């Protein structure tokens, strides 16, 4: 469940936004602010997950509010709702998820909030799975949960991704970037096509312009780029 702060100096618009949010099952706390300073106070006291900010406010503008919020919590999600399209370029400094121009498209507003709240739920679940040592993998008929300790390395082969484990192989169509976000600090991207569990590495051997990784109790190999090898060498040796 997500907490959200709506900062809007027009009272009728603020009420409308909050009514739209009250029926959203993914939102469990709604904070309201009519000024930038009030929004900053709430951000410092409550640390909301999502910010819906007007830009043209009577004291400090919404972009400044977002900057303060991002400094306090880099993971906070921001969306601007404003009548001034000219501020769009300035707002990019805080990497907003959306920039909605008034009068708002209600469907777009709700879609933005839903996507931000859903992303938060997914991130929370991913973190919990990491703590329990589990790795979710989409399959044709559902989701398989692998033990991270059993994963030796992950390989991208054409359109197919192969997860090599102690007990065998599992194939999926996921990209490595998405899989990498579900892994813990024991995994390292050694090549554009390989992610390895560093605790499983037995040896890294130089072959020409690249490197080959071999693993304990496994006859499979992974490739490692020269730049990644140099980086790892500086960190470990």
Coordinates of C-alpha atoms in Angstrom, one line a residue, residues 36-179:
X36 CA 4.9 24.4 -1.0
X37 CA 6.0 25.0 2.5
X38 CA 3.1 22.9 3.9
X39 CA 4.1 20.1 1.4
X40 CA 7.7 20.2 2.6
X41 CA 6.6 19.9 6.2
X42 CA 4.5 16.9 5.5
X43 CA 7.3 15.3 3.4
X44 CA 9.7 15.7 6.3
X45 CA 7.2 14.3 8.9
X46 CA 5.5 11.6 6.9
X47 CA 7.8 10.7 4.0
X48 CA 5.0 9.9 1.5
X49 CA 5.8 7.4 -1.3
X50 CA 4.2 9.4 -4.1
X51 CA 4.0 13.1 -4.7
X52 CA 1.3 14.8 -6.9
X53 CA 2.5 18.4 -7.2
X54 CA 1.2 21.6 -8.8
X55 CA 4.1 23.7 -9.9
X56 CA 2.7 27.3 -9.6
X57 CA 2.3 27.6 -5.8
X58 CA 2.0 30.7 -3.6
X59 CA 5.4 30.3 -1.9
X60 CA 8.0 27.8 -3.2
X61 CA 7.1 26.1 -6.4
X62 CA 6.4 22.4 -6.9
X63 CA 9.8 21.7 -8.6
X64 CA 11.6 23.0 -5.5
X65 CA 9.3 20.9 -3.3
X66 CA 10.2 17.8 -5.5
X67 CA 14.0 18.6 -5.2
X68 CA 13.7 18.7 -1.4
X69 CA 11.7 15.5 -1.4
X70 CA 14.2 13.7 -3.6
X71 CA 17.1 14.8 -1.5
X72 CA 15.4 13.3 1.6
X73 CA 14.2 10.2 -0.2
X74 CA 15.7 9.4 -3.7
X75 CA 13.1 6.7 -4.2
X76 CA 10.1 9.0 -3.9
X77 CA 7.9 9.1 -7.1
X78 CA 6.9 12.4 -8.5
X79 CA 4.2 13.5 -10.9
X80 CA 3.4 17.1 -11.8
X81 CA -0.1 18.4 -12.5
X82 CA -0.1 22.0 -13.7
X83 CA -1.6 24.5 -16.1
X84 CA 1.8 25.6 -17.3
X85 CA 3.4 23.5 -20.0
X86 CA 6.4 25.8 -20.2
X87 CA 7.8 24.4 -16.9
X88 CA 8.2 20.8 -18.3
X89 CA 11.9 21.2 -19.2
X90 CA 12.7 22.6 -15.8
X91 CA 10.9 19.7 -14.1
X92 CA 13.2 17.1 -15.7
X93 CA 15.8 17.7 -13.0
X94 CA 13.8 15.6 -10.6
X95 CA 12.9 12.9 -13.2
X96 CA 9.1 13.1 -12.8
X97 CA 7.1 10.0 -13.9
X98 CA 4.5 12.2 -15.6
X99 CA 3.7 15.9 -16.4
X100 CA 0.0 16.3 -16.7
X101 CA -1.4 19.5 -18.1
X102 CA -4.7 21.0 -16.7
X103 CA -7.5 20.7 -17.3
X104 CA -6.5 17.1 -16.5
X105 CA -7.5 13.9 -18.3
X106 CA -8.9 12.0 -15.3
X107 CA -8.1 8.6 -16.9
X108 CA -4.5 9.6 -17.4
X109 CA -4.3 10.9 -13.8
X110 CA -5.7 7.6 -12.4
X111 CA -3.4 5.6 -14.7
X112 CA -0.3 7.4 -13.5
X113 CA -1.2 6.9 -9.8
X114 CA -2.0 3.3 -10.4
X115 CA 1.3 2.6 -12.2
X116 CA 3.3 4.4 -9.4
X117 CA 1.5 2.6 -6.7
X118 CA 1.8 -0.8 -8.5
X119 CA 5.6 -0.2 -9.0
X120 CA 6.0 0.5 -5.3
X121 CA 4.2 -2.7 -4.4
X122 CA 6.4 -4.7 -6.8
X123 CA 9.6 -3.0 -5.3
X124 CA 8.5 -3.9 -1.8
X125 CA 7.8 -7.5 -2.8
X126 CA 11.2 -7.8 -4.6
X127 CA 13.0 -6.5 -1.5
X128 CA 11.2 -9.0 0.7
X129 CA 12.1 -11.9 -1.7
X130 CA 15.7 -10.8 -1.6
X131 CA 15.7 -10.9 2.2
X132 CA 14.3 -14.4 2.1
X133 CA 16.8 -15.5 -0.6
X134 CA 14.1 -16.1 -3.2
X135 CA 14.2 -15.3 -7.0
X136 CA 10.9 -15.0 -8.9
X137 CA 10.9 -16.4 -12.4
X138 CA 7.9 -16.1 -14.8
X139 CA 6.9 -19.4 -16.4
X140 CA 4.2 -20.3 -19.0
X141 CA 1.8 -21.4 -16.2
X142 CA 2.7 -19.0 -13.4
X143 CA 5.7 -18.0 -11.3
X144 CA 8.5 -20.2 -10.0
X145 CA 10.5 -19.2 -6.9
X146 CA 14.2 -20.2 -7.1
X147 CA 16.6 -20.1 -4.2
X148 CA 19.3 -17.5 -5.0
X149 CA 21.9 -19.7 -3.4
X150 CA 21.2 -22.3 -6.0
X151 CA 21.7 -20.0 -9.0
X152 CA 25.1 -20.3 -10.5
X153 CA 24.8 -17.9 -13.4
X154 CA 22.4 -16.4 -15.9
X155 CA 23.0 -16.4 -19.6
X156 CA 21.3 -14.5 -22.5
X157 CA 21.3 -16.6 -25.6
X158 CA 19.5 -14.9 -28.5
X159 CA 16.0 -14.2 -27.4
X160 CA 16.2 -16.8 -24.7
X161 CA 17.5 -16.4 -21.2
X162 CA 18.8 -19.4 -19.3
X163 CA 19.2 -19.6 -15.5
X164 CA 21.8 -22.2 -14.6
X165 CA 21.2 -23.7 -11.2
X166 CA 22.8 -26.5 -9.1
X167 CA 19.9 -28.7 -10.1
X168 CA 19.6 -27.8 -13.8
X169 CA 18.5 -25.1 -16.2
X170 CA 15.4 -22.9 -16.4
X171 CA 14.5 -20.9 -19.6
X172 CA 12.5 -17.7 -19.9
X173 CA 12.1 -14.7 -22.2
X174 CA 13.1 -12.1 -19.6
X175 CA 15.8 -9.6 -20.3
X176 CA 18.9 -9.5 -18.1
X177 CA 18.2 -6.0 -16.8
X178 CA 14.9 -7.0 -15.3
X179 CA 16.3 -10.2 -13.8

